XYZ file of C-alpha atoms in Angstrom:
671
model
C 46.194 147.007 194.861
C 46.091 145.689 198.495
C 43.653 142.906 197.458
C 45.958 141.852 194.603
C 48.926 141.611 196.924
C 46.955 139.481 199.406
C 45.832 137.175 196.613
C 49.445 136.667 195.390
C 50.644 135.922 198.904
C 47.929 133.328 199.550
C 48.588 131.644 196.196
C 52.336 131.384 196.908
C 51.631 129.823 200.335
C 49.271 127.231 198.795
C 51.912 126.278 196.196
C 54.549 125.865 198.902
C 52.241 123.616 200.953
C 51.517 121.363 197.939
C 55.157 121.167 196.823
C 56.642 120.354 200.215
C 56.795 116.611 201.114
C 54.775 115.304 204.073
C 56.379 115.544 207.515
C 58.841 112.738 208.027
C 58.587 111.649 204.343
C 61.179 111.468 201.544
C 61.081 112.773 198.040
C 60.420 109.921 195.618
C 63.113 109.739 192.931
C 62.414 107.702 189.831
C 64.874 104.853 189.347
C 65.842 103.229 186.069
C 64.348 99.830 185.481
C 66.852 97.063 184.707
C 65.820 93.484 184.049
C 68.205 90.952 182.485
C 68.361 87.186 182.247
C 70.917 84.652 180.982
C 70.218 80.923 180.927
C 72.132 77.901 179.722
C 72.225 74.223 180.290
C 75.021 73.037 182.634
C 76.183 70.644 179.895
C 76.428 71.247 176.175
C 74.817 67.858 175.393
C 72.975 65.116 177.300
C 72.085 61.474 176.718
C 68.439 60.462 176.569
C 66.907 60.040 180.030
C 69.556 62.229 181.756
C 68.741 64.785 184.437
C 69.497 68.142 182.901
C 70.099 71.365 184.861
C 69.270 74.874 183.738
C 71.668 77.502 185.033
C 69.870 80.893 185.339
C 71.363 84.287 186.085
C 68.967 87.180 186.731
C 69.570 90.908 187.236
C 66.717 93.042 188.633
C 67.167 96.636 189.782
C 65.116 99.777 190.186
C 61.441 99.692 189.347
C 61.744 96.091 188.077
C 61.412 94.993 191.673
C 58.098 96.720 192.455
C 55.879 93.659 191.676
C 56.105 89.906 191.599
C 58.021 88.611 188.594
C 57.638 85.135 187.099
C 60.637 83.205 185.816
C 59.343 81.066 182.949
C 60.849 78.279 180.895
C 59.531 77.523 177.378
C 60.635 74.497 175.373
C 60.014 74.238 171.596
C 59.989 71.232 169.245
C 63.318 69.745 168.113
C 64.932 71.518 165.160
C 65.331 69.022 162.371
C 67.359 71.295 160.040
C 70.073 73.880 160.371
C 67.780 76.477 158.813
C 65.386 75.896 161.731
C 68.197 76.751 164.135
C 68.905 79.934 162.207
C 65.211 80.874 162.195
C 65.063 80.458 165.988
C 68.112 82.625 166.477
C 66.477 85.302 164.311
C 63.304 85.300 166.447
C 60.977 82.834 164.727
C 58.991 80.765 167.272
C 57.018 77.569 166.802
C 54.492 76.153 169.285
C 55.587 75.398 172.879
C 55.829 71.699 173.853
C 56.632 72.312 177.503
C 56.089 75.385 179.706
C 56.969 75.819 183.326
C 57.101 78.658 185.829
C 60.407 77.999 187.513
C 59.925 80.580 190.266
C 58.070 83.722 191.318
C 60.414 86.481 192.450
C 58.874 88.815 195.010
C 59.985 92.463 195.375
C 61.635 91.856 198.791
C 63.334 88.527 197.963
C 67.068 88.282 197.407
C 68.120 86.629 194.173
C 71.120 84.394 193.657
C 71.993 82.385 190.543
C 70.191 79.025 190.605
C 70.069 75.647 188.994
C 66.720 74.146 188.009
C 66.336 70.417 187.375
C 64.773 69.233 184.131
C 63.996 65.523 183.950
C 64.402 64.556 180.309
C 62.973 61.075 180.897
C 59.825 62.376 182.572
C 59.340 64.883 179.769
C 59.741 62.077 177.218
C 62.357 64.009 175.214
C 64.106 61.955 172.555
C 67.340 62.727 170.805
C 67.305 66.127 169.102
C 68.154 69.800 169.435
C 65.471 71.643 171.360
C 65.333 75.451 171.270
C 64.216 77.005 174.522
C 63.537 80.420 176.075
C 63.684 81.714 179.623
C 61.651 84.831 180.358
C 61.116 87.367 183.145
C 57.384 88.197 183.070
C 55.575 90.827 185.135
C 51.823 91.235 184.777
C 51.847 89.562 181.390
C 54.677 91.830 180.125
C 57.971 90.163 179.133
C 60.681 92.312 180.781
C 63.626 90.244 179.437
C 64.208 86.970 177.636
C 67.078 84.691 176.669
C 67.297 81.928 174.109
C 69.463 78.812 173.908
C 69.456 75.119 172.955
C 69.082 71.796 174.752
C 71.038 69.069 172.920
C 70.125 65.400 173.487
C 72.273 62.864 171.570
C 72.651 59.129 171.598
C 76.273 58.090 170.760
C 75.064 54.669 169.654
C 72.882 56.250 166.984
C 75.264 56.344 163.979
C 78.890 57.180 163.426
C 80.670 60.033 165.171
C 80.956 63.271 163.197
C 84.576 64.035 162.253
C 85.442 67.552 163.464
C 88.421 69.524 162.401
C 89.159 72.842 164.155
C 90.935 75.284 161.870
C 92.428 78.548 163.110
C 93.922 81.186 160.849
C 96.561 83.310 162.587
C 96.032 86.486 160.657
C 97.840 89.479 162.169
C 99.117 92.714 160.715
C 102.915 93.198 160.814
C 103.995 94.571 164.184
C 106.467 97.020 162.624
C 106.767 98.907 159.377
C 109.649 98.948 156.904
C 111.559 101.373 159.094
C 111.144 99.295 162.216
C 108.597 101.647 163.766
C 105.590 100.234 165.652
C 102.666 99.562 163.333
C 100.236 97.197 165.095
C 100.090 95.580 168.519
C 97.650 92.763 167.605
C 100.194 89.930 167.652
C 101.845 91.133 170.841
C 98.510 91.478 172.627
C 97.442 88.009 171.447
C 100.603 86.542 173.026
C 100.203 88.250 176.401
C 100.753 85.931 179.329
C 98.893 88.210 181.742
C 97.094 86.250 184.446
C 94.195 88.682 184.607
C 93.682 89.020 180.826
C 95.684 86.501 178.773
C 95.918 86.988 175.043
C 93.973 84.854 172.587
C 97.003 83.122 171.048
C 98.538 82.408 174.440
C 95.261 80.888 175.646
C 94.866 78.862 172.425
C 98.373 77.399 172.779
C 97.715 76.372 176.359
C 94.365 74.802 175.532
C 95.884 72.915 172.638
C 98.639 71.580 174.889
C 96.087 70.556 177.528
C 93.746 68.899 175.028
C 96.160 67.269 172.654
C 93.582 64.647 171.592
C 91.564 67.464 169.971
C 93.208 67.735 166.574
C 93.932 71.361 165.748
C 95.039 72.789 162.373
C 96.740 76.187 162.142
C 97.169 78.379 159.044
C 100.245 80.538 159.834
C 101.705 82.852 157.203
C 105.502 82.601 157.176
C 105.743 86.358 157.794
C 103.630 86.030 160.951
C 105.713 83.091 162.121
C 108.870 85.185 161.683
C 107.266 88.012 163.677
C 106.414 85.521 166.421
C 109.943 84.306 166.478
C 111.271 87.816 166.758
C 108.856 88.623 169.588
C 109.775 85.407 171.396
C 113.507 86.124 170.934
C 113.128 89.214 173.159
C 111.786 87.220 176.083
C 115.157 87.099 177.797
C 115.906 90.788 177.304
C 115.783 93.156 180.210
C 112.745 94.976 178.822
C 111.001 91.678 177.913
C 107.476 91.589 179.280
C 104.339 89.483 179.300
C 103.975 89.670 175.485
C 107.497 88.413 174.872
C 107.279 85.657 177.458
C 103.945 84.561 176.124
C 105.256 84.532 172.544
C 108.090 82.206 173.606
C 105.632 79.780 175.130
C 103.291 79.977 172.108
C 106.132 79.299 169.728
C 107.438 76.370 171.744
C 103.962 74.826 171.923
C 103.336 75.183 168.187
C 106.734 73.791 167.206
C 106.557 70.839 169.613
C 102.973 69.833 168.702
C 103.763 70.129 165.003
C 106.937 68.065 165.270
C 105.007 65.379 167.189
C 102.086 65.344 164.741
C 99.692 66.684 167.350
C 98.822 69.776 165.344
C 98.889 70.600 161.609
C 100.672 73.704 160.343
C 98.869 74.507 157.085
C 100.902 76.537 154.579
C 99.722 79.737 152.881
C 101.427 82.518 150.993
C 104.340 84.275 152.681
C 102.433 87.335 153.838
C 98.872 86.110 153.240
C 98.845 87.678 149.809
C 96.516 86.701 146.982
C 98.735 85.521 144.088
C 95.927 86.126 141.596
C 95.835 89.822 142.498
C 99.591 90.020 141.894
C 99.566 88.092 138.653
C 96.752 90.269 137.305
C 99.125 93.172 137.374
C 101.971 91.295 135.720
C 103.832 90.626 139.006
C 104.218 86.929 138.382
C 107.623 86.943 140.061
C 106.055 88.245 143.274
C 103.275 85.611 143.084
C 105.809 82.797 142.687
C 107.941 84.149 145.540
C 104.893 84.409 147.802
C 104.207 80.706 147.168
C 107.851 79.627 147.453
C 108.514 81.408 150.748
C 105.119 80.443 152.174
C 105.817 76.764 151.574
C 109.128 76.761 153.424
C 108.862 74.463 156.403
C 105.278 73.366 155.610
C 104.405 70.476 157.892
C 101.648 68.915 155.751
C 100.647 68.736 152.099
C 97.840 71.247 152.523
C 97.546 74.896 151.467
C 94.891 77.502 152.320
C 94.655 80.742 150.288
C 93.584 84.008 151.857
C 89.796 84.224 152.407
C 89.583 80.503 151.497
C 89.503 81.358 147.817
C 90.285 78.826 145.155
C 90.660 80.145 141.625
C 91.631 78.500 138.374
C 95.185 79.788 138.602
C 95.474 79.209 142.356
C 94.547 75.548 141.961
C 97.319 75.088 139.409
C 99.881 76.763 141.717
C 98.946 74.429 144.524
C 99.197 71.290 142.391
C 102.490 72.360 140.871
C 103.817 72.713 144.397
C 102.697 69.202 145.301
C 99.820 70.239 147.531
C 97.195 67.535 148.080
C 94.259 69.459 149.602
C 92.932 72.873 150.449
C 89.961 74.420 152.286
C 87.476 76.561 150.432
C 84.487 78.767 151.198
C 80.974 78.111 149.913
C 81.417 80.728 147.136
C 83.765 78.281 145.345
C 80.845 75.921 144.951
C 78.327 78.648 144.112
C 80.336 79.694 141.044
C 79.217 76.620 139.038
C 75.817 75.041 138.385
C 77.119 71.651 139.613
C 78.370 73.202 142.806
C 75.054 74.921 143.432
C 73.265 71.640 143.084
C 75.520 70.126 145.736
C 74.507 72.887 148.127
C 70.814 71.981 147.929
C 69.588 69.777 150.763
C 71.956 68.501 153.427
C 75.275 70.132 154.338
C 78.291 69.117 152.262
C 80.329 67.032 154.644
C 82.811 65.388 152.259
C 85.710 66.887 150.335
C 85.086 67.850 146.730
C 87.370 67.690 143.712
C 87.977 70.891 141.762
C 89.404 70.981 138.247
C 90.933 73.953 136.442
C 91.113 74.850 132.737
C 94.310 72.869 132.262
C 92.858 69.712 133.776
C 94.626 69.893 137.101
C 92.639 68.262 139.987
C 92.732 69.128 143.687
C 90.828 67.877 146.721
C 89.113 70.601 148.728
C 87.379 70.549 152.096
C 84.471 72.945 152.393
C 84.411 75.001 155.571
C 81.170 74.986 157.478
C 79.571 78.138 156.188
C 76.823 78.333 158.797
C 79.182 78.243 161.785
C 81.693 80.511 160.027
C 78.985 83.166 159.393
C 77.636 82.788 162.964
C 81.079 83.346 164.581
C 81.892 86.173 162.205
C 78.704 88.178 162.939
C 77.224 87.099 166.237
C 76.871 89.900 168.845
C 76.898 87.211 171.492
C 79.971 87.322 173.714
C 78.975 84.874 176.462
C 81.284 81.870 176.051
C 78.760 79.183 177.114
C 76.087 80.553 174.743
C 78.505 80.550 171.748
C 79.755 77.033 172.487
C 76.123 75.828 172.900
C 75.222 77.258 169.511
C 78.169 75.418 167.978
C 77.084 72.114 169.534
C 73.547 72.645 168.402
C 74.778 72.995 164.794
C 77.067 69.995 165.097
C 74.254 67.824 166.538
C 71.866 68.639 163.663
C 74.701 68.008 161.208
C 75.425 64.548 162.643
C 71.701 63.704 162.675
C 71.278 64.636 158.995
C 72.943 61.371 157.886
C 74.040 59.536 161.090
C 75.273 56.395 159.292
C 77.473 58.171 156.781
C 81.153 59.023 157.283
C 80.932 62.813 157.469
C 83.217 65.647 158.461
C 82.909 69.270 159.530
C 85.682 71.805 159.082
C 85.031 74.398 161.788
C 87.061 77.312 160.494
C 87.268 80.293 162.777
C 87.192 83.746 161.157
C 90.480 85.622 161.397
C 88.864 88.461 163.342
C 87.334 86.072 165.871
C 89.587 86.261 168.954
C 87.660 84.486 171.745
C 88.295 84.547 175.471
C 90.107 81.890 177.426
C 86.790 80.657 178.874
C 85.468 80.054 175.384
C 88.504 78.040 174.423
C 88.455 76.038 177.647
C 84.778 75.188 177.283
C 84.979 74.377 173.578
C 88.044 72.127 173.688
C 86.951 70.468 176.908
C 83.490 69.691 175.550
C 84.799 68.446 172.165
C 87.394 66.237 173.902
C 84.747 64.558 176.016
C 81.977 64.378 173.409
C 81.230 60.744 172.429
C 79.447 61.568 169.164
C 82.257 63.779 167.829
C 85.629 62.572 166.542
C 88.186 65.413 166.524
C 90.616 65.093 163.563
C 93.362 67.170 162.056
C 93.006 68.091 158.382
C 95.930 65.902 157.398
C 94.113 62.929 158.990
C 90.913 63.697 157.146
C 92.886 64.007 153.891
C 94.289 60.481 154.414
C 91.015 58.867 155.476
C 88.153 60.598 153.700
C 87.628 60.332 149.959
C 86.084 63.132 147.880
C 82.585 62.839 146.380
C 82.570 60.361 143.539
C 81.972 61.407 139.932
C 82.135 65.062 140.872
C 84.736 67.542 139.672
C 83.715 71.180 139.983
C 85.201 73.889 137.774
C 87.497 76.218 139.738
C 86.184 79.765 139.568
C 87.829 82.722 137.906
C 87.610 85.914 139.959
C 87.615 89.357 138.264
C 90.410 91.714 139.176
C 89.183 94.519 141.434
C 91.300 97.711 141.137
C 91.925 99.757 144.255
C 93.727 102.979 145.137
C 96.042 101.011 147.374
C 97.189 98.796 144.468
C 97.930 101.839 142.355
C 100.132 103.327 145.078
C 101.751 99.983 145.719
C 102.691 99.819 142.045
C 104.378 103.177 142.364
C 106.309 102.173 145.519
C 107.201 98.842 143.934
C 108.748 100.743 140.926
C 110.829 102.866 143.293
C 112.095 99.802 145.123
C 113.077 98.156 141.840
C 114.885 101.287 140.612
C 116.674 101.795 143.929
C 117.786 98.216 144.479
C 119.068 98.065 140.860
C 121.743 100.659 141.637
C 122.967 99.407 145.015
C 125.503 96.561 145.376
C 124.073 93.093 144.914
C 125.219 91.973 148.356
C 123.806 94.927 150.249
C 121.285 94.062 152.967
C 118.830 96.732 151.765
C 118.074 94.640 148.711
C 116.667 91.790 150.794
C 114.881 93.925 153.437
C 113.170 96.108 150.817
C 112.153 93.019 148.816
C 110.590 91.439 151.913
C 108.917 94.745 152.798
C 107.275 94.726 149.363
C 106.043 91.178 149.906
C 104.608 92.131 153.303
C 102.843 95.100 151.608
C 101.043 92.615 149.398
C 99.097 91.210 152.402
C 95.416 90.783 151.435
C 94.332 92.961 154.384
C 96.213 95.811 152.753
C 95.250 95.114 149.124
C 91.558 94.813 149.992
C 91.586 98.024 152.019
C 90.498 96.045 155.020
C 93.012 97.999 157.162
C 93.403 101.138 155.047
C 95.243 103.322 157.623
C 97.830 100.617 158.411
C 98.207 99.884 154.700
C 99.028 103.514 153.802
C 101.359 103.813 156.772
C 103.281 100.742 155.680
C 103.726 102.009 152.099
C 104.853 105.370 153.421
C 107.525 103.613 155.514
C 108.947 101.933 152.386
C 109.018 105.322 150.686
C 110.777 106.765 153.716
C 113.495 104.084 153.668
C 114.363 104.922 150.075
C 114.109 108.659 150.666
C 116.435 108.384 153.644
C 119.107 106.829 151.492
C 118.793 109.017 148.436
C 118.737 112.172 150.536
C 122.416 111.519 151.303
C 123.303 112.051 147.636
C 123.211 115.677 146.368
C 124.236 117.761 143.360
C 126.395 120.716 144.356
C 124.516 123.925 143.997
C 126.032 126.543 141.684
C 124.393 129.823 140.768
C 125.958 130.151 137.312
C 128.780 129.070 135.105
C 130.365 131.295 132.429
C 131.829 129.900 129.247
C 134.584 131.674 127.433
C 132.820 131.103 124.147
C 129.738 129.432 122.742
C 131.445 126.102 123.127
C 132.853 124.793 126.374
C 132.738 122.234 129.150
C 130.278 122.130 132.006
C 131.322 120.337 135.221
C 128.725 118.780 137.566
C 129.768 117.848 141.169
C 127.864 115.141 143.066
C 128.542 114.424 146.703
C 127.503 111.120 148.431
C 127.492 110.454 152.203
C 126.486 106.837 151.696
C 128.744 103.993 152.691
C 128.344 102.218 149.367
C 128.457 103.260 145.693
C 125.437 103.771 143.493
C 125.878 102.119 140.113
C 124.191 102.630 136.729
C 122.905 106.046 137.766
C 121.921 108.488 135.039
C 123.099 112.104 135.220
C 121.121 114.178 132.756
C 121.214 117.849 131.588
C 118.183 119.434 129.931
C 117.849 122.619 127.881
C 116.143 122.707 124.505
C 118.271 125.638 123.268
C 121.610 123.916 123.871
C 123.274 120.939 122.305
C 125.623 118.525 123.960
C 128.070 117.013 121.438
C 128.744 113.931 123.598
C 125.111 113.586 124.721
C 123.099 115.301 127.437
C 123.197 112.226 129.768
C 125.703 109.753 130.973
C 125.550 106.564 133.081
C 127.740 107.136 136.098
C 128.772 105.499 139.354
C 128.392 107.644 142.417
C 131.214 106.832 144.818
C 130.871 107.579 148.539
C 132.758 110.881 148.178
C 132.786 113.919 145.919
C 132.312 113.072 142.213
C 132.869 115.315 139.211
C 131.475 114.750 135.736
C 132.202 116.887 132.651
C 129.788 117.582 129.768
C 130.587 119.235 126.445
C 128.118 122.029 125.646
C 127.443 124.256 122.687
C 125.267 127.321 123.160
C 125.278 128.362 119.453
C 124.860 131.989 120.474
C 125.629 134.460 123.181
C 123.423 134.778 126.236
C 122.282 133.106 129.445
C 120.716 129.659 129.567
C 119.078 127.789 132.452
C 120.124 124.156 132.486
C 118.202 121.537 134.562
C 120.383 118.874 136.127
C 118.878 115.565 137.217
C 120.375 112.515 138.940
C 118.061 109.536 138.542
C 117.773 105.781 138.292
C 115.053 105.067 135.738
C 111.923 106.705 137.255
C 113.515 107.297 140.651
C 114.683 110.869 141.029
C 117.658 111.055 143.388
C 118.349 114.792 143.239
C 117.871 117.729 140.894
C 118.905 121.330 140.579
C 119.312 124.105 137.966
C 122.265 126.148 136.862
C 122.633 129.280 134.682
C 125.145 128.999 131.854
C 126.501 132.316 130.500
C 128.654 132.921 127.464
C 131.365 135.554 128.119
C 131.448 138.842 125.975
C 135.078 139.519 126.977
C 136.429 137.399 124.166
C 134.568 139.407 121.506
C 135.781 142.746 122.775
C 139.295 141.416 122.943
C 139.101 140.471 119.280
C 137.754 143.909 118.289
C 140.415 145.638 120.362
C 143.123 143.461 118.903
C 141.784 144.198 115.420
C 141.790 147.879 116.112
C 145.212 147.713 117.616
C 146.508 145.736 114.667
C 144.954 148.308 112.299
C 146.633 151.161 114.200
C 149.982 149.341 114.238
C 149.698 148.647 110.547
C 148.722 152.249 109.891
C 151.720 153.476 111.883
C 154.055 151.192 109.980
C 152.646 152.342 106.650
C 152.876 155.956 107.672
C 156.470 155.518 108.730
C 157.383 153.842 105.482
C 155.674 156.604 103.503
C 157.397 159.215 105.584
C 160.736 157.474 105.144
C 160.253 157.354 101.364
C 159.235 160.935 101.304
C 162.313 162.060 103.200
C 164.528 159.818 101.102
C 163.214 161.421 97.888
C 164.103 164.968 99.007
C 167.689 164.014 99.819
C 168.147 162.419 96.396
C 167.000 165.544 94.502
C 169.277 167.778 96.572
C 172.426 165.784 95.644
C 171.557 165.791 91.992
C 171.147 169.603 91.968
C 174.639 169.971 93.310
């Protein structure tokens, strides 16, 4: 036992000795290794023979600083096609034409962002778009890498590429049908905050600063009205950065549009798809969306939601005197002739489309490669995104340098870039000698469509959705309610506009399902709030004096206006109503009484359902018990019995009188 205790004690001491750090030493704590690199050229394009500069930012922390790290630059052959650019972005690498170790970073050296000179003339680089990589390498292991493009262009080599920048201002409504807050997207985009300005505020300022860069804006009329309302609150006491920014945005858009410095391209009133509405028989809504959307249109162009062009949509545009539109690539892919056009080089001329009735319309095709890149790229560094755009534009110009070509750079509606992106893009486009910025209206005037080509406009199948089913129900309620209120009442117009807003494609496609359902519920709530002020007076029961009688129904309205052509209906299968079980009534803003004739056919109690409705809209309902009184029957029986008794008494008196009279007569004769 003693030996065992000694052994345990010795073992514990040995473990303590090994676990304790050396005298004067520190416990080593593992640190996370972080290595990051970002590199871009200090200009988005160069001329042949220029001195180029590579701007490199490096982040090294923790164990990444334990050994020497090499900063390497790898240059690849010029990309001749746009598919080559896409392959490079996706990770495909060709052979290296130039490799250089820019610097060796030792563990104890301090790093600051640096510029490295690259002599294009010495390297013998001709015009082209050169993919490149910068890497952080330690002991043969790549710790981090970044990719980008070096663009070298000669302005004298061909015609400038026409470039049209197209923004779609696609925002959800800020408030619902009741005026409650629904979405803050538009307000945030208008913020004039100095630390974090909103996208729309930044765009307006950049447009104003770079007026030579032609910009086209697709603004739904509903969004423009929301912008006006937000700007109108700028002078209020509670007006803030959003309201002040909205006022500046609105002033810039209006001024530039009036001066012809920016195009306002029309679309439907609330960015609704007329084909979706017409497919459900709502042709009136489809026409109103077009009519209201075209109010105040600055140019003869029209862009449908999602850049779709259908057979019916084409005809609507032509019938409204529109001269051009912008479509997505899917419009071309729907026909064999269109698919043939997509083979080879990028389509850089407008294309004619024809519908089943022979209507023709010119259509510009948005640049699908850039649209897809901006829609899906995880990149958020402004200079990298702008460099990718210029790489694509350079390859596009080099495809056919001596042809008059155009590129419609359409930005996805969900792409809300930073102010630095907008500043860099517009500044670079404005100064670029091989690009010619143009508004869409200018391109429409100057550029002819492809000759001998007329593509068939596609027909899209109707896609049912749960939202559209509920919208149809709410739409029916609105129609029923507005049909019974006075024609000059403001609710008619506000509910009608609310329905049009509810037809926004972001709602109908379930893109914003939560906001869509909330908006429909608010329309329901507006109607329910009005009809709840009309009620049928509750009565437990009514007793008729016989099987036939009159039943009165009292309706009270607290509204400030009458309800016309309302149906008051009684329902019980056992009863009949000689004058009918329903009547069309007007509910005045007070107590109202209505009388029904009723026949129960027999004695008893009957439950009668009472409903006040306007077509399928139920305003109020209740039930009442109708009883037939038994007092009347008893009275008849009692009266009959009483009459019988009275008659019996009379008869008995007469008989008694006769009997007495007979005795007196016999007595006199005996005497």
